[in-house]
């Protein structure tokens, strides 16, 4: 059911003025994201007309934009992705680990999204795999599903990686399954120290090769000495790696993944009001506890759009990645070996052809089957309701 207020409503009302006010400062990619959200499920993208084969009730269904930044288009994508991941789950405890960049690095990441986000993925995954393989800790090759989020609850720029990790892994020779302790995977202080060292070493290498760009207040950081001074306090502080308690089972893992994998900066369900005073929405203040954590914020429409566009990912950038046991073409073989060692049966494979589900919801009047009777292209509305005398399932002449 459509919520009373959507991000698209804000973009349609305030987007044209925002584009005019920021002409020349918005990237082509940001403009395309705005256009996709504004036109999603409208006549601008075309669609089709459906009619019930029993009672003749008809309705218009517009096409979705399928943009990965659109709040309305992520539900179906998440369900498809989750169905493919369900067979990968093992009957062990799963842990949720979060790697977060310090604010000083986040500022650099904002102007170098593809490079820094990719570096965040690589260093966080290497940190986990290295410490897990150390015999002093787990001594096993683990599997990782990593998801990038670039926002805080108030849509500020806050890059961090969410990881889902099974509680154990294969021994180096592949002959044993090594389980972690029930409520402990790896020491977070050790993870944080290695993560900091790896990230800063590679960040400096990017700077030395001239791959980083700096603008505005950060422009002086193009000088190596200024860059080192900027990183000096970061080298001394503790980098946050947070490990949550394990999930209650594979079903809880899937429920978590359904909320996190295809999330965008803000969902339509968090919007409360949009008027001349701005956009009002709910957010979590993590500095508070209990019921006080849920807060309400109002931003001007321009500021709301600006914050939303902060989180447009670079074109072609993969925000969900797999490592260790779950990476590459050998993933199925590794998971099969893990199930053998855990003495569990492989997922059942139904060899009978599966009939694809009907993509059209049932008739809201009688519950009958809806069929497409007309399609129309972008910016061309349907010709009108079918005639009552028209045969079921066929357009009127």
mmCIF file of C-alpha atoms in Angstrom:
data_model
loop_
_atom_site.group_PDB
_atom_site.id
_atom_site.type_symbol
_atom_site.label_atom_id
_atom_site.label_comp_id
_atom_site.label_asym_id
_atom_site.label_seq_id
_atom_site.Cartn_x
_atom_site.Cartn_y
_atom_site.Cartn_z
ATOM 1 C CA UNK A 1 0.000 0.000 0.000
ATOM 2 C CA UNK A 2 1.249 3.474 -0.840
ATOM 3 C CA UNK A 3 2.318 5.491 2.188
ATOM 4 C CA UNK A 4 0.819 8.940 2.638
ATOM 5 C CA UNK A 5 4.176 10.610 1.922
ATOM 6 C CA UNK A 6 7.118 9.505 -0.215
ATOM 7 C CA UNK A 7 10.604 10.744 -1.034
ATOM 8 C CA UNK A 8 9.338 11.084 -4.602
ATOM 9 C CA UNK A 9 6.778 13.675 -3.432
ATOM 10 C CA UNK A 10 9.573 15.859 -2.062
ATOM 11 C CA UNK A 11 11.617 15.465 -5.227
ATOM 12 C CA UNK A 12 8.670 16.292 -7.512
ATOM 13 C CA UNK A 13 7.745 19.400 -5.532
ATOM 14 C CA UNK A 14 11.199 20.782 -4.702
ATOM 15 C CA UNK A 15 13.447 19.059 -7.254
ATOM 16 C CA UNK A 16 13.081 21.561 -10.140
ATOM 17 C CA UNK A 17 13.985 24.510 -7.912
ATOM 18 C CA UNK A 18 16.872 22.548 -6.411
ATOM 19 C CA UNK A 19 18.285 21.751 -9.852
ATOM 20 C CA UNK A 20 18.031 25.404 -10.852
ATOM 21 C CA UNK A 21 19.702 26.646 -7.676
ATOM 22 C CA UNK A 22 22.550 24.129 -7.992
ATOM 23 C CA UNK A 23 22.992 24.155 -11.756
ATOM 24 C CA UNK A 24 26.523 23.118 -12.684
ATOM 25 C CA UNK A 25 27.203 21.601 -9.258
ATOM 26 C CA UNK A 26 25.184 18.416 -9.610
ATOM 27 C CA UNK A 27 26.712 15.446 -11.392
ATOM 28 C CA UNK A 28 24.931 13.774 -14.290
ATOM 29 C CA UNK A 29 24.525 10.693 -12.098
ATOM 30 C CA UNK A 30 22.781 12.700 -9.351
ATOM 31 C CA UNK A 31 20.471 14.283 -11.918
ATOM 32 C CA UNK A 32 19.560 10.830 -13.253
ATOM 33 C CA UNK A 33 18.815 9.591 -9.728
ATOM 34 C CA UNK A 34 16.528 12.567 -9.121
ATOM 35 C CA UNK A 35 14.733 12.015 -12.424
ATOM 36 C CA UNK A 36 14.295 8.288 -11.778
ATOM 37 C CA UNK A 37 12.762 8.849 -8.328
ATOM 38 C CA UNK A 38 10.471 11.612 -9.580
ATOM 39 C CA UNK A 39 9.148 9.523 -12.486
ATOM 40 C CA UNK A 40 8.980 6.130 -10.754
ATOM 41 C CA UNK A 41 5.581 4.495 -11.262
ATOM 42 C CA UNK A 42 4.158 7.380 -13.223
ATOM 43 C CA UNK A 43 2.956 7.661 -16.816
ATOM 44 C CA UNK A 44 6.385 9.081 -17.710
ATOM 45 C CA UNK A 45 7.818 5.533 -17.610
ATOM 46 C CA UNK A 46 4.932 3.807 -19.345
ATOM 47 C CA UNK A 47 3.008 0.847 -18.024
ATOM 48 C CA UNK A 48 0.067 -1.419 -18.722
ATOM 49 C CA UNK A 49 -3.627 -1.876 -18.086
ATOM 50 C CA UNK A 50 -4.830 -4.993 -16.272
ATOM 51 C CA UNK A 51 -8.340 -6.414 -16.273
ATOM 52 C CA UNK A 52 -9.950 -9.187 -14.241
ATOM 53 C CA UNK A 53 -11.023 -12.220 -16.288
ATOM 54 C CA UNK A 54 -13.982 -12.798 -13.924
ATOM 55 C CA UNK A 55 -15.611 -9.485 -13.027
ATOM 56 C CA UNK A 56 -14.009 -7.170 -15.595
ATOM 57 C CA UNK A 57 -12.518 -4.782 -13.027
ATOM 58 C CA UNK A 58 -9.552 -2.917 -14.534
ATOM 59 C CA UNK A 59 -6.640 -0.861 -13.239
ATOM 60 C CA UNK A 60 -3.538 0.923 -14.513
ATOM 61 C CA UNK A 61 -0.056 -0.179 -13.371
ATOM 62 C CA UNK A 62 2.885 2.099 -14.118
ATOM 63 C CA UNK A 63 6.466 0.888 -14.559
ATOM 64 C CA UNK A 64 9.040 1.317 -11.808
ATOM 65 C CA UNK A 65 12.377 3.065 -12.358
ATOM 66 C CA UNK A 66 14.425 0.198 -10.832
ATOM 67 C CA UNK A 67 17.041 2.678 -9.668
ATOM 68 C CA UNK A 68 18.927 1.302 -6.665
ATOM 69 C CA UNK A 69 18.558 4.637 -4.844
ATOM 70 C CA UNK A 70 14.763 4.677 -5.139
ATOM 71 C CA UNK A 71 12.966 3.739 -1.889
ATOM 72 C CA UNK A 72 10.018 2.209 -3.779
ATOM 73 C CA UNK A 73 12.074 -0.142 -5.948
ATOM 74 C CA UNK A 74 14.120 -1.956 -3.309
ATOM 75 C CA UNK A 75 11.530 -4.361 -1.895
ATOM 76 C CA UNK A 76 11.327 -6.657 -4.922
ATOM 77 C CA UNK A 77 15.099 -6.495 -5.464
ATOM 78 C CA UNK A 78 15.702 -7.474 -1.843
ATOM 79 C CA UNK A 79 13.342 -10.458 -2.037
ATOM 80 C CA UNK A 80 14.999 -11.764 -5.203
ATOM 81 C CA UNK A 81 18.455 -11.400 -3.676
ATOM 82 C CA UNK A 82 17.409 -13.067 -0.407
ATOM 83 C CA UNK A 83 15.915 -16.056 -2.207
ATOM 84 C CA UNK A 84 19.304 -16.665 -3.826
ATOM 85 C CA UNK A 85 21.137 -16.293 -0.493
ATOM 86 C CA UNK A 86 18.892 -18.618 1.521
ATOM 87 C CA UNK A 87 20.641 -21.727 0.160
ATOM 88 C CA UNK A 88 24.008 -20.361 1.362
ATOM 89 C CA UNK A 89 23.083 -20.324 5.048
ATOM 90 C CA UNK A 90 24.700 -22.854 7.371
ATOM 91 C CA UNK A 91 23.154 -24.219 10.598
ATOM 92 C CA UNK A 92 25.532 -22.231 12.821
ATOM 93 C CA UNK A 93 25.360 -18.969 14.746
ATOM 94 C CA UNK A 94 25.907 -15.823 12.701
ATOM 95 C CA UNK A 95 27.581 -12.639 13.878
ATOM 96 C CA UNK A 96 27.031 -9.030 12.859
ATOM 97 C CA UNK A 97 30.262 -6.980 12.665
ATOM 98 C CA UNK A 98 30.443 -3.283 11.767
ATOM 99 C CA UNK A 99 33.539 -1.389 10.538
ATOM 100 C CA UNK A 100 33.264 2.418 10.687
ATOM 101 C CA UNK A 101 35.524 5.117 9.266
ATOM 102 C CA UNK A 102 36.568 8.044 11.519
ATOM 103 C CA UNK A 103 35.126 11.461 10.675
ATOM 104 C CA UNK A 104 38.486 12.714 9.375
ATOM 105 C CA UNK A 105 38.515 9.928 6.778
ATOM 106 C CA UNK A 106 34.818 10.324 5.942
ATOM 107 C CA UNK A 107 35.511 13.867 4.769
ATOM 108 C CA UNK A 108 38.126 12.544 2.321
ATOM 109 C CA UNK A 109 35.804 9.730 1.238
ATOM 110 C CA UNK A 110 33.100 12.202 0.242
ATOM 111 C CA UNK A 111 35.264 13.524 -2.617
ATOM 112 C CA UNK A 112 36.749 10.113 -3.495
ATOM 113 C CA UNK A 113 33.798 7.764 -3.142
ATOM 114 C CA UNK A 114 34.792 4.955 -5.501
ATOM 115 C CA UNK A 115 38.393 4.760 -4.203
ATOM 116 C CA UNK A 116 37.683 5.082 -0.477
ATOM 117 C CA UNK A 117 34.588 2.902 -0.409
ATOM 118 C CA UNK A 118 36.468 0.195 -2.304
ATOM 119 C CA UNK A 119 39.388 0.549 0.119
ATOM 120 C CA UNK A 120 36.960 0.236 3.034
ATOM 121 C CA UNK A 121 35.624 -3.046 1.633
ATOM 122 C CA UNK A 122 39.094 -4.463 0.989
ATOM 123 C CA UNK A 123 40.686 -3.534 4.313
ATOM 124 C CA UNK A 124 37.692 -4.555 6.432
ATOM 125 C CA UNK A 125 37.412 -7.954 4.737
ATOM 126 C CA UNK A 126 41.171 -8.555 4.847
ATOM 127 C CA UNK A 127 41.170 -7.653 8.529
ATOM 128 C CA UNK A 128 38.474 -10.208 9.295
ATOM 129 C CA UNK A 129 40.033 -12.960 7.184
ATOM 130 C CA UNK A 130 43.529 -12.359 8.607
ATOM 131 C CA UNK A 131 42.544 -12.360 12.283
ATOM 132 C CA UNK A 132 40.176 -15.323 11.810
ATOM 133 C CA UNK A 133 42.948 -17.357 10.134
ATOM 134 C CA UNK A 134 45.357 -16.652 13.014
ATOM 135 C CA UNK A 135 45.673 -19.823 15.168
ATOM 136 C CA UNK A 136 45.765 -17.611 18.265
ATOM 137 C CA UNK A 137 42.167 -16.624 17.563
ATOM 138 C CA UNK A 138 39.988 -18.871 15.389
ATOM 139 C CA UNK A 139 42.438 -20.479 12.980
ATOM 140 C CA UNK A 140 39.871 -20.921 10.208
ATOM 141 C CA UNK A 141 38.817 -19.570 6.832
ATOM 142 C CA UNK A 142 35.529 -17.807 7.354
ATOM 143 C CA UNK A 143 32.837 -16.507 5.010
ATOM 144 C CA UNK A 144 31.678 -12.894 4.860
ATOM 145 C CA UNK A 145 28.748 -11.050 3.320
ATOM 146 C CA UNK A 146 29.525 -7.310 3.457
ATOM 147 C CA UNK A 147 27.109 -4.438 2.814
ATOM 148 C CA UNK A 148 28.114 -0.775 2.466
ATOM 149 C CA UNK A 149 26.053 1.952 4.108
ATOM 150 C CA UNK A 150 27.127 5.570 3.710
ATOM 151 C CA UNK A 151 24.595 7.288 5.979
ATOM 152 C CA UNK A 152 23.703 7.883 9.582
ATOM 153 C CA UNK A 153 20.077 7.853 10.670
ATOM 154 C CA UNK A 154 19.791 11.608 9.965
ATOM 155 C CA UNK A 155 21.197 11.071 6.418
ATOM 156 C CA UNK A 156 24.593 12.561 7.305
ATOM 157 C CA UNK A 157 27.669 11.141 5.569
ATOM 158 C CA UNK A 158 28.785 8.181 7.694
ATOM 159 C CA UNK A 159 30.467 5.375 5.676
ATOM 160 C CA UNK A 160 30.520 1.982 7.361
ATOM 161 C CA UNK A 161 30.447 -1.704 6.474
ATOM 162 C CA UNK A 162 27.950 -4.217 7.877
ATOM 163 C CA UNK A 163 29.183 -7.811 7.820
ATOM 164 C CA UNK A 164 27.315 -11.050 8.388
ATOM 165 C CA UNK A 165 29.771 -13.780 9.401
ATOM 166 C CA UNK A 166 29.061 -17.436 10.293
ATOM 167 C CA UNK A 167 30.378 -18.489 13.683
ATOM 168 C CA UNK A 168 33.207 -20.668 12.420
ATOM 169 C CA UNK A 169 35.019 -21.743 9.289
ATOM 170 C CA UNK A 170 37.024 -24.398 7.505
ATOM 171 C CA UNK A 171 40.433 -25.430 8.834
ATOM 172 C CA UNK A 172 43.431 -24.555 6.599
ATOM 173 C CA UNK A 173 43.514 -28.119 5.225
ATOM 174 C CA UNK A 174 39.747 -28.167 4.707
ATOM 175 C CA UNK A 175 39.321 -31.292 6.837
ATOM 176 C CA UNK A 176 37.575 -29.796 9.884
ATOM 177 C CA UNK A 177 34.921 -27.257 10.717
ATOM 178 C CA UNK A 178 36.213 -24.988 13.476
ATOM 179 C CA UNK A 179 33.434 -23.369 15.511
ATOM 180 C CA UNK A 180 33.750 -20.094 17.328
ATOM 181 C CA UNK A 181 32.641 -19.651 20.892
ATOM 182 C CA UNK A 182 28.849 -19.275 21.194
ATOM 183 C CA UNK A 183 28.876 -15.524 21.936
ATOM 184 C CA UNK A 184 32.339 -14.499 20.730
ATOM 185 C CA UNK A 185 33.851 -14.433 17.271
ATOM 186 C CA UNK A 186 37.018 -12.302 17.211
ATOM 187 C CA UNK A 187 38.490 -9.616 19.527
ATOM 188 C CA UNK A 188 37.282 -6.203 18.358
ATOM 189 C CA UNK A 189 40.340 -4.303 19.651
ATOM 190 C CA UNK A 190 42.642 -6.520 17.603
ATOM 191 C CA UNK A 191 40.385 -6.072 14.583
ATOM 192 C CA UNK A 192 40.341 -2.301 15.047
ATOM 193 C CA UNK A 193 44.125 -2.025 15.309
ATOM 194 C CA UNK A 194 44.776 -4.036 12.132
ATOM 195 C CA UNK A 195 41.979 -2.266 10.273
ATOM 196 C CA UNK A 196 43.502 1.124 11.144
ATOM 197 C CA UNK A 197 47.010 0.104 10.085
ATOM 198 C CA UNK A 198 45.958 -1.453 6.779
ATOM 199 C CA UNK A 199 43.630 1.392 5.846
ATOM 200 C CA UNK A 200 46.036 4.239 6.636
ATOM 201 C CA UNK A 201 48.934 2.524 4.860
ATOM 202 C CA UNK A 202 46.912 2.089 1.679
ATOM 203 C CA UNK A 203 45.324 5.525 1.938
ATOM 204 C CA UNK A 204 48.774 7.104 2.028
ATOM 205 C CA UNK A 205 49.758 5.019 -0.994
ATOM 206 C CA UNK A 206 46.759 6.406 -2.892
ATOM 207 C CA UNK A 207 47.834 9.923 -1.971
ATOM 208 C CA UNK A 208 51.440 9.321 -3.042
ATOM 209 C CA UNK A 209 50.296 8.118 -6.469
ATOM 210 C CA UNK A 210 48.111 11.199 -6.944
ATOM 211 C CA UNK A 211 44.821 9.304 -7.068
ATOM 212 C CA UNK A 212 43.023 11.321 -4.369
ATOM 213 C CA UNK A 213 41.176 14.546 -5.147
ATOM 214 C CA UNK A 214 40.636 17.392 -2.653
ATOM 215 C CA UNK A 215 38.230 20.311 -2.915
ATOM 216 C CA UNK A 216 37.103 23.247 -0.797
ATOM 217 C CA UNK A 217 38.424 23.233 2.755
ATOM 218 C CA UNK A 218 40.282 19.974 2.101
ATOM 219 C CA UNK A 219 42.262 21.335 -0.850
ATOM 220 C CA UNK A 220 45.440 21.921 1.248
ATOM 221 C CA UNK A 221 45.573 18.156 1.882
ATOM 222 C CA UNK A 222 46.963 17.700 -1.612
ATOM 223 C CA UNK A 223 50.300 18.539 0.013
ATOM 224 C CA UNK A 224 51.801 15.400 1.563
ATOM 225 C CA UNK A 225 52.921 17.078 4.794
ATOM 226 C CA UNK A 226 49.477 18.598 5.335
ATOM 227 C CA UNK A 227 47.931 15.211 4.608
ATOM 228 C CA UNK A 228 50.143 13.530 7.204
ATOM 229 C CA UNK A 229 49.255 16.190 9.787
ATOM 230 C CA UNK A 230 45.575 15.585 9.049
ATOM 231 C CA UNK A 231 46.011 11.847 9.661
ATOM 232 C CA UNK A 232 48.162 12.230 12.768
ATOM 233 C CA UNK A 233 45.314 12.245 15.329
ATOM 234 C CA UNK A 234 43.574 9.414 13.462
ATOM 235 C CA UNK A 235 46.607 7.181 13.972
ATOM 236 C CA UNK A 236 46.280 7.560 17.733
ATOM 237 C CA UNK A 237 42.567 7.080 18.187
ATOM 238 C CA UNK A 238 40.762 3.778 18.438
ATOM 239 C CA UNK A 239 38.941 2.820 15.239
ATOM 240 C CA UNK A 240 35.468 1.489 15.945
ATOM 241 C CA UNK A 241 34.773 -2.147 15.141
ATOM 242 C CA UNK A 242 31.533 -3.285 16.676
ATOM 243 C CA UNK A 243 30.460 -6.913 17.046
ATOM 244 C CA UNK A 244 26.830 -7.510 17.956
ATOM 245 C CA UNK A 245 25.602 -10.679 19.692
ATOM 246 C CA UNK A 246 24.952 -13.608 17.338
ATOM 247 C CA UNK A 247 21.632 -14.028 15.590
ATOM 248 C CA UNK A 248 19.064 -16.505 16.866
ATOM 249 C CA UNK A 249 19.273 -18.654 13.744
ATOM 250 C CA UNK A 250 19.284 -18.600 9.942
ATOM 251 C CA UNK A 251 15.764 -17.144 9.851
ATOM 252 C CA UNK A 252 16.932 -14.175 11.914
ATOM 253 C CA UNK A 253 19.861 -13.702 9.528
ATOM 254 C CA UNK A 254 17.503 -13.493 6.566
ATOM 255 C CA UNK A 255 15.242 -11.076 8.432
ATOM 256 C CA UNK A 256 18.249 -8.862 9.131
ATOM 257 C CA UNK A 257 19.522 -9.036 5.573
ATOM 258 C CA UNK A 258 16.085 -8.107 4.245
ATOM 259 C CA UNK A 259 16.344 -4.848 6.193
ATOM 260 C CA UNK A 260 19.951 -3.975 5.385
ATOM 261 C CA UNK A 261 21.039 -5.187 1.954
ATOM 262 C CA UNK A 262 18.860 -2.960 -0.224
ATOM 263 C CA UNK A 263 18.267 -0.082 2.159
ATOM 264 C CA UNK A 264 18.577 3.490 0.921
ATOM 265 C CA UNK A 265 19.406 6.660 2.870
ATOM 266 C CA UNK A 266 15.820 7.041 4.108
ATOM 267 C CA UNK A 267 12.702 4.939 3.624
ATOM 268 C CA UNK A 268 9.266 6.339 2.882
ATOM 269 C CA UNK A 269 7.965 4.907 6.154
ATOM 270 C CA UNK A 270 10.132 7.329 8.163
ATOM 271 C CA UNK A 271 8.626 10.443 6.568
ATOM 272 C CA UNK A 272 6.044 12.227 8.700
ATOM 273 C CA UNK A 273 5.226 15.540 7.044
ATOM 274 C CA UNK A 274 6.136 17.773 4.098
ATOM 275 C CA UNK A 275 4.933 21.371 4.000
ATOM 276 C CA UNK A 276 6.274 24.901 3.726
ATOM 277 C CA UNK A 277 8.192 24.320 6.958
ATOM 278 C CA UNK A 278 10.247 21.522 5.409
ATOM 279 C CA UNK A 279 10.431 17.732 5.556
ATOM 280 C CA UNK A 280 9.849 16.104 8.943
ATOM 281 C CA UNK A 281 11.036 12.534 9.550
ATOM 282 C CA UNK A 282 11.939 10.082 12.288
ATOM 283 C CA UNK A 283 15.541 9.185 13.086
ATOM 284 C CA UNK A 284 17.533 7.415 15.796
ATOM 285 C CA UNK A 285 19.871 9.381 18.044
ATOM 286 C CA UNK A 286 22.401 6.739 19.071
ATOM 287 C CA UNK A 287 23.747 8.966 21.826
ATOM 288 C CA UNK A 288 20.502 8.371 23.721
ATOM 289 C CA UNK A 289 19.090 5.190 25.195
ATOM 290 C CA UNK A 290 15.657 3.666 25.515
ATOM 291 C CA UNK A 291 12.585 5.447 24.205
ATOM 292 C CA UNK A 292 14.514 8.740 23.904
ATOM 293 C CA UNK A 293 16.527 7.268 21.036
ATOM 294 C CA UNK A 294 13.636 7.828 18.621
ATOM 295 C CA UNK A 295 13.686 11.506 17.638
ATOM 296 C CA UNK A 296 12.037 13.752 15.054
ATOM 297 C CA UNK A 297 13.911 16.135 12.754
ATOM 298 C CA UNK A 298 12.743 18.789 10.279
ATOM 299 C CA UNK A 299 14.946 19.859 7.355
ATOM 300 C CA UNK A 300 14.270 22.326 4.584
ATOM 301 C CA UNK A 301 13.393 20.629 1.306
ATOM 302 C CA UNK A 302 16.721 21.745 -0.202
ATOM 303 C CA UNK A 303 18.698 20.324 2.710
ATOM 304 C CA UNK A 304 16.704 17.095 2.615
ATOM 305 C CA UNK A 305 17.484 16.620 -1.085
ATOM 306 C CA UNK A 306 21.134 17.562 -0.538
ATOM 307 C CA UNK A 307 21.550 14.948 2.188
ATOM 308 C CA UNK A 308 19.772 12.312 0.128
ATOM 309 C CA UNK A 309 22.057 12.916 -2.863
ATOM 310 C CA UNK A 310 25.150 12.587 -0.641
ATOM 311 C CA UNK A 311 24.578 8.847 -0.780
ATOM 312 C CA UNK A 312 24.438 8.292 -4.530
ATOM 313 C CA UNK A 313 26.936 5.518 -5.140
ATOM 314 C CA UNK A 314 29.330 5.698 -8.104
ATOM 315 C CA UNK A 315 28.014 4.053 -11.255
ATOM 316 C CA UNK A 316 28.733 0.327 -11.338
ATOM 317 C CA UNK A 317 29.870 0.232 -7.705
ATOM 318 C CA UNK A 318 28.932 -3.020 -5.914
ATOM 319 C CA UNK A 319 27.584 -2.286 -2.447
ATOM 320 C CA UNK A 320 27.142 -5.984 -1.537
ATOM 321 C CA UNK A 321 30.240 -8.181 -1.686
ATOM 322 C CA UNK A 322 31.229 -11.685 -0.567
ATOM 323 C CA UNK A 323 34.570 -12.871 0.788
ATOM 324 C CA UNK A 324 36.268 -16.010 2.047
ATOM 325 C CA UNK A 325 34.079 -19.108 1.819
ATOM 326 C CA UNK A 326 31.373 -17.122 0.041
ATOM 327 C CA UNK A 327 33.560 -15.602 -2.664
ATOM 328 C CA UNK A 328 34.153 -16.615 -6.253
ATOM 329 C CA UNK A 329 33.227 -19.601 -8.343
ATOM 330 C CA UNK A 330 34.262 -22.096 -5.619
ATOM 331 C CA UNK A 331 31.580 -20.849 -3.199
ATOM 332 C CA UNK A 332 29.242 -23.809 -3.813
ATOM 333 C CA UNK A 333 32.030 -26.339 -3.350
ATOM 334 C CA UNK A 334 33.158 -24.712 -0.090
ATOM 335 C CA UNK A 335 29.645 -24.561 1.288
ATOM 336 C CA UNK A 336 29.049 -28.192 0.330
ATOM 337 C CA UNK A 337 32.243 -29.160 2.148
ATOM 338 C CA UNK A 338 31.171 -27.169 5.207
ATOM 339 C CA UNK A 339 27.821 -28.985 5.275
ATOM 340 C CA UNK A 340 29.591 -32.333 5.047
ATOM 341 C CA UNK A 341 31.768 -31.458 8.027
ATOM 342 C CA UNK A 342 28.750 -30.173 9.955
ATOM 343 C CA UNK A 343 26.863 -33.386 9.073
ATOM 344 C CA UNK A 344 23.864 -31.564 7.642
ATOM 345 C CA UNK A 345 21.947 -32.372 4.490
ATOM 346 C CA UNK A 346 22.346 -30.067 1.486
ATOM 347 C CA UNK A 347 19.401 -27.838 0.610
ATOM 348 C CA UNK A 348 16.632 -29.720 -1.157
ATOM 349 C CA UNK A 349 16.596 -29.237 -4.912
ATOM 350 C CA UNK A 350 13.237 -29.464 -6.601
ATOM 351 C CA UNK A 351 13.896 -30.925 -10.047
ATOM 352 C CA UNK A 352 10.341 -30.289 -11.216
ATOM 353 C CA UNK A 353 9.951 -27.093 -13.198
ATOM 354 C CA UNK A 354 8.717 -24.315 -10.964
ATOM 355 C CA UNK A 355 5.961 -22.181 -12.388
ATOM 356 C CA UNK A 356 6.916 -18.545 -11.954
ATOM 357 C CA UNK A 357 4.632 -16.637 -9.602
ATOM 358 C CA UNK A 358 1.978 -14.443 -11.155
ATOM 359 C CA UNK A 359 3.443 -10.920 -11.124
ATOM 360 C CA UNK A 360 -0.016 -9.372 -11.107
ATOM 361 C CA UNK A 361 -1.806 -9.084 -7.730
ATOM 362 C CA UNK A 362 -5.295 -10.644 -7.631
ATOM 363 C CA UNK A 363 -8.363 -8.618 -8.438
ATOM 364 C CA UNK A 364 -9.247 -6.377 -5.479
ATOM 365 C CA UNK A 365 -12.962 -6.870 -6.176
ATOM 366 C CA UNK A 366 -13.357 -10.622 -6.541
ATOM 367 C CA UNK A 367 -9.884 -12.100 -6.106
ATOM 368 C CA UNK A 368 -9.832 -13.279 -9.701
ATOM 369 C CA UNK A 369 -6.903 -13.364 -12.109
ATOM 370 C CA UNK A 370 -5.733 -10.096 -13.652
ATOM 371 C CA UNK A 371 -4.377 -10.118 -17.204
ATOM 372 C CA UNK A 372 -2.661 -7.412 -19.231
ATOM 373 C CA UNK A 373 -5.000 -6.017 -21.871
ATOM 374 C CA UNK A 374 -2.959 -3.021 -23.014
ATOM 375 C CA UNK A 375 0.570 -1.680 -22.726
ATOM 376 C CA UNK A 376 1.611 1.904 -23.290
ATOM 377 C CA UNK A 377 4.999 3.526 -23.777
ATOM 378 C CA UNK A 378 6.697 6.346 -21.893
ATOM 379 C CA UNK A 379 4.681 9.566 -21.714
ATOM 380 C CA UNK A 380 1.762 7.938 -23.582
ATOM 381 C CA UNK A 381 -1.213 7.368 -21.244
ATOM 382 C CA UNK A 382 -3.576 4.455 -21.896
ATOM 383 C CA UNK A 383 -6.399 4.966 -24.348
ATOM 384 C CA UNK A 384 -9.057 4.663 -21.661
ATOM 385 C CA UNK A 385 -11.068 2.019 -19.813
ATOM 386 C CA UNK A 386 -12.064 -1.028 -21.838
ATOM 387 C CA UNK A 387 -15.632 -1.286 -22.977
ATOM 388 C CA UNK A 388 -17.934 -3.345 -20.792
ATOM 389 C CA UNK A 389 -18.825 -5.403 -23.884
ATOM 390 C CA UNK A 390 -15.228 -6.285 -24.636
ATOM 391 C CA UNK A 391 -14.320 -9.980 -24.128
ATOM 392 C CA UNK A 392 -12.397 -10.711 -20.938
ATOM 393 C CA UNK A 393 -8.651 -10.474 -21.373
ATOM 394 C CA UNK A 394 -8.855 -8.450 -24.615
ATOM 395 C CA UNK A 395 -8.745 -4.701 -25.185
ATOM 396 C CA UNK A 396 -11.802 -2.908 -26.408
ATOM 397 C CA UNK A 397 -11.747 -1.994 -30.131
#
